[in-house]
Amino acid sequence: MKDFEKVQFSKTDFIHYLKCPKSLWLLKHKPNIYPYGEFSDYAKKISAEGYEVEKYAQTLLSAQPDADTYSFQSIFQTERGLYARADVTRDNGDGTINIYEIKSSTSVKRGSQHNQIKDAAFQKIAAIEAGAKVASIFIVHLNKHYVRECEIIPQELLVIEDVTSEVADVEAETRTEIEQAMAILGQQEIDENSCTCLTLTKSNHCDAFDYFNPDIPKPSIYNLPRISKAKIAGFIADGLFNLNEIELGEVTEKQALVLKSAQSNEPVIDQTVLAEFYSKAKYPIYFLDYETYSSAIPLVDGARPQAPIPFQYSLHVKRTPDEMNLLHHEYLAEDAAMPLALIKHMQNNIDATGSVVSWHAAFENTQNKNMAEFYPDMADFLNGLVERTLDLEDLFKEGYVDIAFGGSTSIKKVLPVLAPDLTYDGMDVASGTDAMEAWARFINMSVGAEKDQLRDAMLEYCKLDTYAMVRIFEEIKRV
Ligand code: SF4
């Protein structure tokens, strides 16, 4: 990037700067090596949802008696390069405008992750610098209590919140941050061999962590579960990143399990924990996994904004300890609908006795409880599932700890180690986010080969989720 002065600095850049100046510098100066990863995919989803909500906000404002005072997508560009596109502006008729920012969240997000107040402050500053007089600023967000019934009612779907004074409170600070951000972006070089997340836990690291910290070994102290910031700082002060250099006495009991595994390069197994888990598992065992869909605009009657609705499940049934040919049942909703048909399908395939096994079962149990609330007639069955559910992930917290899982208990980390012949790699649908995105396309496709192919890909993915559980369950049972 040769001359930053002539480059636009947008609101998206500013929010990126607030999250991490170095990451923004890398994106702007070296876009070819910037590691676009999961965070970028998530940002795309948020942005796509924003456009959807915007359509309803436009409908809402266009129906107001003062409809002709509203403008959509007004652009403010300033001498020094600030660039802001306001979702909606209102001409107040006295030389001032109001700015409306439309969000796909169900409340105003004030935390550092989204920082919608700073985001609005950037809009205001850009508008003022471009010559506008801003009277008020509003954030338009989704009403979390709205329940869809037939057509979407924009007046009920949306909440308009006045954030004028909150924005005023952070305006001076935001101006300073914009100046700092532009100064950093104007630098042709920065220190590319370290970054401030060095002292933070793994969950804070962005996709650029490895780029800025190429010398951190793998695995490292960041793979110790629930390690505190203070503990990380202590290790860094002593120059300790390599797990082989850390004493067992320096970490918590749970971290010590990962440490022992790293140092011995073997799994650490607690037979008591394993035995307790398997003693609770009663046959027939139902390995169950849901896929859910959540959208800013509720897809079907009965749904709320951003509330997940199960649209698919896979179920492997192991009737006896020695059974090799497991029954498999599956369901995929062909249309957007609340999950009544899915529940009935499950009722036909899950008997009144036996354990249900899920991975990260809190997710499946939340769906079961939500469905039980929505369908009181089905509550006994669904709440029964909750009571019968065992979480297979729990085994990997203390019963079977292997550094090969990278300090994680995600099935995506455990499966390649315990059943390397099974893989999600190369699948057309390979994650929950993929499944959600695929289903949104699927229900709008016309009948044909392309739809059939997508259906197969979705069924294959969910089936692998439960078959993976079966294999892991068996592998650990052998242990
Ligand atoms: S890992 Fe480094 S580049 Fe990424 S957010 Fe943290 S400080 Fe920024």
PDB file of N, CA, C and O and ligand atoms in Angstrom, residues 19-23 194-198 200 204-210 212-213, ligand 1:
ATOM      1  N   LYS A  19     -10.534  -3.867  17.318  1.00  0.00           N
ATOM      2  CA  LYS A  19     -10.270  -5.250  17.752  1.00  0.00           C
ATOM      3  C   LYS A  19      -8.773  -5.497  17.755  1.00  0.00           C
ATOM      4  O   LYS A  19      -8.242  -6.116  18.663  1.00  0.00           O
ATOM      5  N   CYS A  20      -8.084  -5.041  16.719  1.00  0.00           N
ATOM      6  CA  CYS A  20      -6.640  -5.249  16.669  1.00  0.00           C
ATOM      7  C   CYS A  20      -5.986  -4.394  15.574  1.00  0.00           C
ATOM      8  O   CYS A  20      -6.177  -4.647  14.392  1.00  0.00           O
ATOM      9  N   PRO A  21      -5.177  -3.419  15.992  1.00  0.00           N
ATOM     10  CA  PRO A  21      -4.500  -2.559  15.011  1.00  0.00           C
ATOM     11  C   PRO A  21      -3.579  -3.352  14.078  1.00  0.00           C
ATOM     12  O   PRO A  21      -3.549  -3.111  12.878  1.00  0.00           O
ATOM     13  N   LYS A  22      -2.857  -4.313  14.644  1.00  0.00           N
ATOM     14  CA  LYS A  22      -1.894  -5.042  13.811  1.00  0.00           C
ATOM     15  C   LYS A  22      -2.576  -5.874  12.741  1.00  0.00           C
ATOM     16  O   LYS A  22      -2.115  -5.973  11.611  1.00  0.00           O
ATOM     17  N   SER A  23      -3.679  -6.502  13.149  1.00  0.00           N
ATOM     18  CA  SER A  23      -4.399  -7.335  12.197  1.00  0.00           C
ATOM     19  C   SER A  23      -4.922  -6.469  11.039  1.00  0.00           C
ATOM     20  O   SER A  23      -4.857  -6.856   9.873  1.00  0.00           O
ATOM     21  N   SER A 194       5.728 -10.136  16.684  1.00  0.00           N
ATOM     22  CA  SER A 194       5.075 -10.362  17.978  1.00  0.00           C
ATOM     23  C   SER A 194       3.751  -9.614  17.940  1.00  0.00           C
ATOM     24  O   SER A 194       3.546  -8.764  17.076  1.00  0.00           O
ATOM     25  N   CYS A 195       2.860  -9.943  18.844  1.00  0.00           N
ATOM     26  CA  CYS A 195       1.642  -9.139  18.957  1.00  0.00           C
ATOM     27  C   CYS A 195       1.103  -9.242  20.368  1.00  0.00           C
ATOM     28  O   CYS A 195       1.489 -10.119  21.137  1.00  0.00           O
ATOM     29  N   THR A 196       0.222  -8.320  20.697  1.00  0.00           N
ATOM     30  CA  THR A 196      -0.190  -8.195  22.094  1.00  0.00           C
ATOM     31  C   THR A 196      -0.989  -9.393  22.610  1.00  0.00           C
ATOM     32  O   THR A 196      -1.108  -9.580  23.804  1.00  0.00           O
ATOM     33  N   CYS A 197      -1.528 -10.188  21.716  1.00  0.00           N
ATOM     34  CA  CYS A 197      -2.282 -11.360  22.185  1.00  0.00           C
ATOM     35  C   CYS A 197      -1.380 -12.426  22.792  1.00  0.00           C
ATOM     36  O   CYS A 197      -1.873 -13.448  23.275  1.00  0.00           O
ATOM     37  N   LEU A 198      -0.096 -12.173  22.749  1.00  0.00           N
ATOM     38  CA  LEU A 198       0.834 -13.125  23.348  1.00  0.00           C
ATOM     39  C   LEU A 198       0.464 -13.371  24.813  1.00  0.00           C
ATOM     40  O   LEU A 198       0.637 -14.458  25.336  1.00  0.00           O
ATOM     41  N   LEU A 200      -2.551 -13.176  26.027  1.00  0.00           N
ATOM     42  CA  LEU A 200      -3.973 -13.551  26.172  1.00  0.00           C
ATOM     43  C   LEU A 200      -4.196 -15.028  25.844  1.00  0.00           C
ATOM     44  O   LEU A 200      -3.370 -15.663  25.186  1.00  0.00           O
ATOM     45  N   ASN A 204      -8.718 -15.584  22.451  1.00  0.00           N
ATOM     46  CA  ASN A 204      -8.586 -14.185  22.008  1.00  0.00           C
ATOM     47  C   ASN A 204      -7.764 -14.059  20.734  1.00  0.00           C
ATOM     48  O   ASN A 204      -7.744 -13.007  20.118  1.00  0.00           O
ATOM     49  N   HIS A 205      -7.035 -15.115  20.401  1.00  0.00           N
ATOM     50  CA  HIS A 205      -6.142 -15.008  19.241  1.00  0.00           C
ATOM     51  C   HIS A 205      -6.951 -14.983  17.955  1.00  0.00           C
ATOM     52  O   HIS A 205      -7.900 -15.737  17.792  1.00  0.00           O
ATOM     53  N   CYS A 206      -6.526 -14.116  17.031  1.00  0.00           N
ATOM     54  CA  CYS A 206      -7.218 -14.101  15.743  1.00  0.00           C
ATOM     55  C   CYS A 206      -6.466 -14.998  14.767  1.00  0.00           C
ATOM     56  O   CYS A 206      -5.467 -15.625  15.114  1.00  0.00           O
ATOM     57  N   ASP A 207      -6.957 -15.012  13.527  1.00  0.00           N
ATOM     58  CA  ASP A 207      -6.340 -15.889  12.531  1.00  0.00           C
ATOM     59  C   ASP A 207      -4.888 -15.510  12.224  1.00  0.00           C
ATOM     60  O   ASP A 207      -4.154 -16.282  11.624  1.00  0.00           O
ATOM     61  N   ALA A 208      -4.495 -14.282  12.618  1.00  0.00           N
ATOM     62  CA  ALA A 208      -3.137 -13.821  12.281  1.00  0.00           C
ATOM     63  C   ALA A 208      -2.122 -14.143  13.387  1.00  0.00           C
ATOM     64  O   ALA A 208      -0.958 -13.764  13.271  1.00  0.00           O
ATOM     65  N   PHE A 209      -2.555 -14.841  14.436  1.00  0.00           N
ATOM     66  CA  PHE A 209      -1.634 -15.085  15.565  1.00  0.00           C
ATOM     67  C   PHE A 209      -0.370 -15.814  15.110  1.00  0.00           C
ATOM     68  O   PHE A 209       0.747 -15.425  15.463  1.00  0.00           O
ATOM     69  N   ASP A 210      -0.526 -16.856  14.341  1.00  0.00           N
ATOM     70  CA  ASP A 210       0.658 -17.632  13.925  1.00  0.00           C
ATOM     71  C   ASP A 210       1.592 -16.782  13.059  1.00  0.00           C
ATOM     72  O   ASP A 210       2.807 -16.921  13.146  1.00  0.00           O
ATOM     73  N   PHE A 212       2.128 -13.548  13.246  1.00  0.00           N
ATOM     74  CA  PHE A 212       2.881 -12.597  14.054  1.00  0.00           C
ATOM     75  C   PHE A 212       3.754 -13.279  15.108  1.00  0.00           C
ATOM     76  O   PHE A 212       4.600 -12.619  15.718  1.00  0.00           O
ATOM     77  N   ASN A 213       3.525 -14.542  15.361  1.00  0.00           N
ATOM     78  CA  ASN A 213       4.283 -15.239  16.419  1.00  0.00           C
ATOM     79  C   ASN A 213       4.820 -16.566  15.889  1.00  0.00           C
ATOM     80  O   ASN A 213       4.474 -17.638  16.396  1.00  0.00           O
TER      81      ASN A 213
HETATM   82  S1  SF4 B   1      -3.494 -12.467  17.656  1.00  0.00           S
HETATM   83 FE1  SF4 B   1      -2.206 -10.673  17.279  1.00  0.00          FE
HETATM   84  S2  SF4 B   1      -2.936  -9.968  15.340  1.00  0.00           S
HETATM   85 FE2  SF4 B   1      -4.522 -11.259  16.163  1.00  0.00          FE
HETATM   86  S3  SF4 B   1      -5.902  -9.992  17.349  1.00  0.00           S
HETATM   87 FE3  SF4 B   1      -4.363 -10.697  18.736  1.00  0.00          FE
HETATM   88  S4  SF4 B   1      -2.811  -9.064  18.730  1.00  0.00           S
HETATM   89 FE4  SF4 B   1      -4.037  -8.839  16.915  1.00  0.00          FE
END
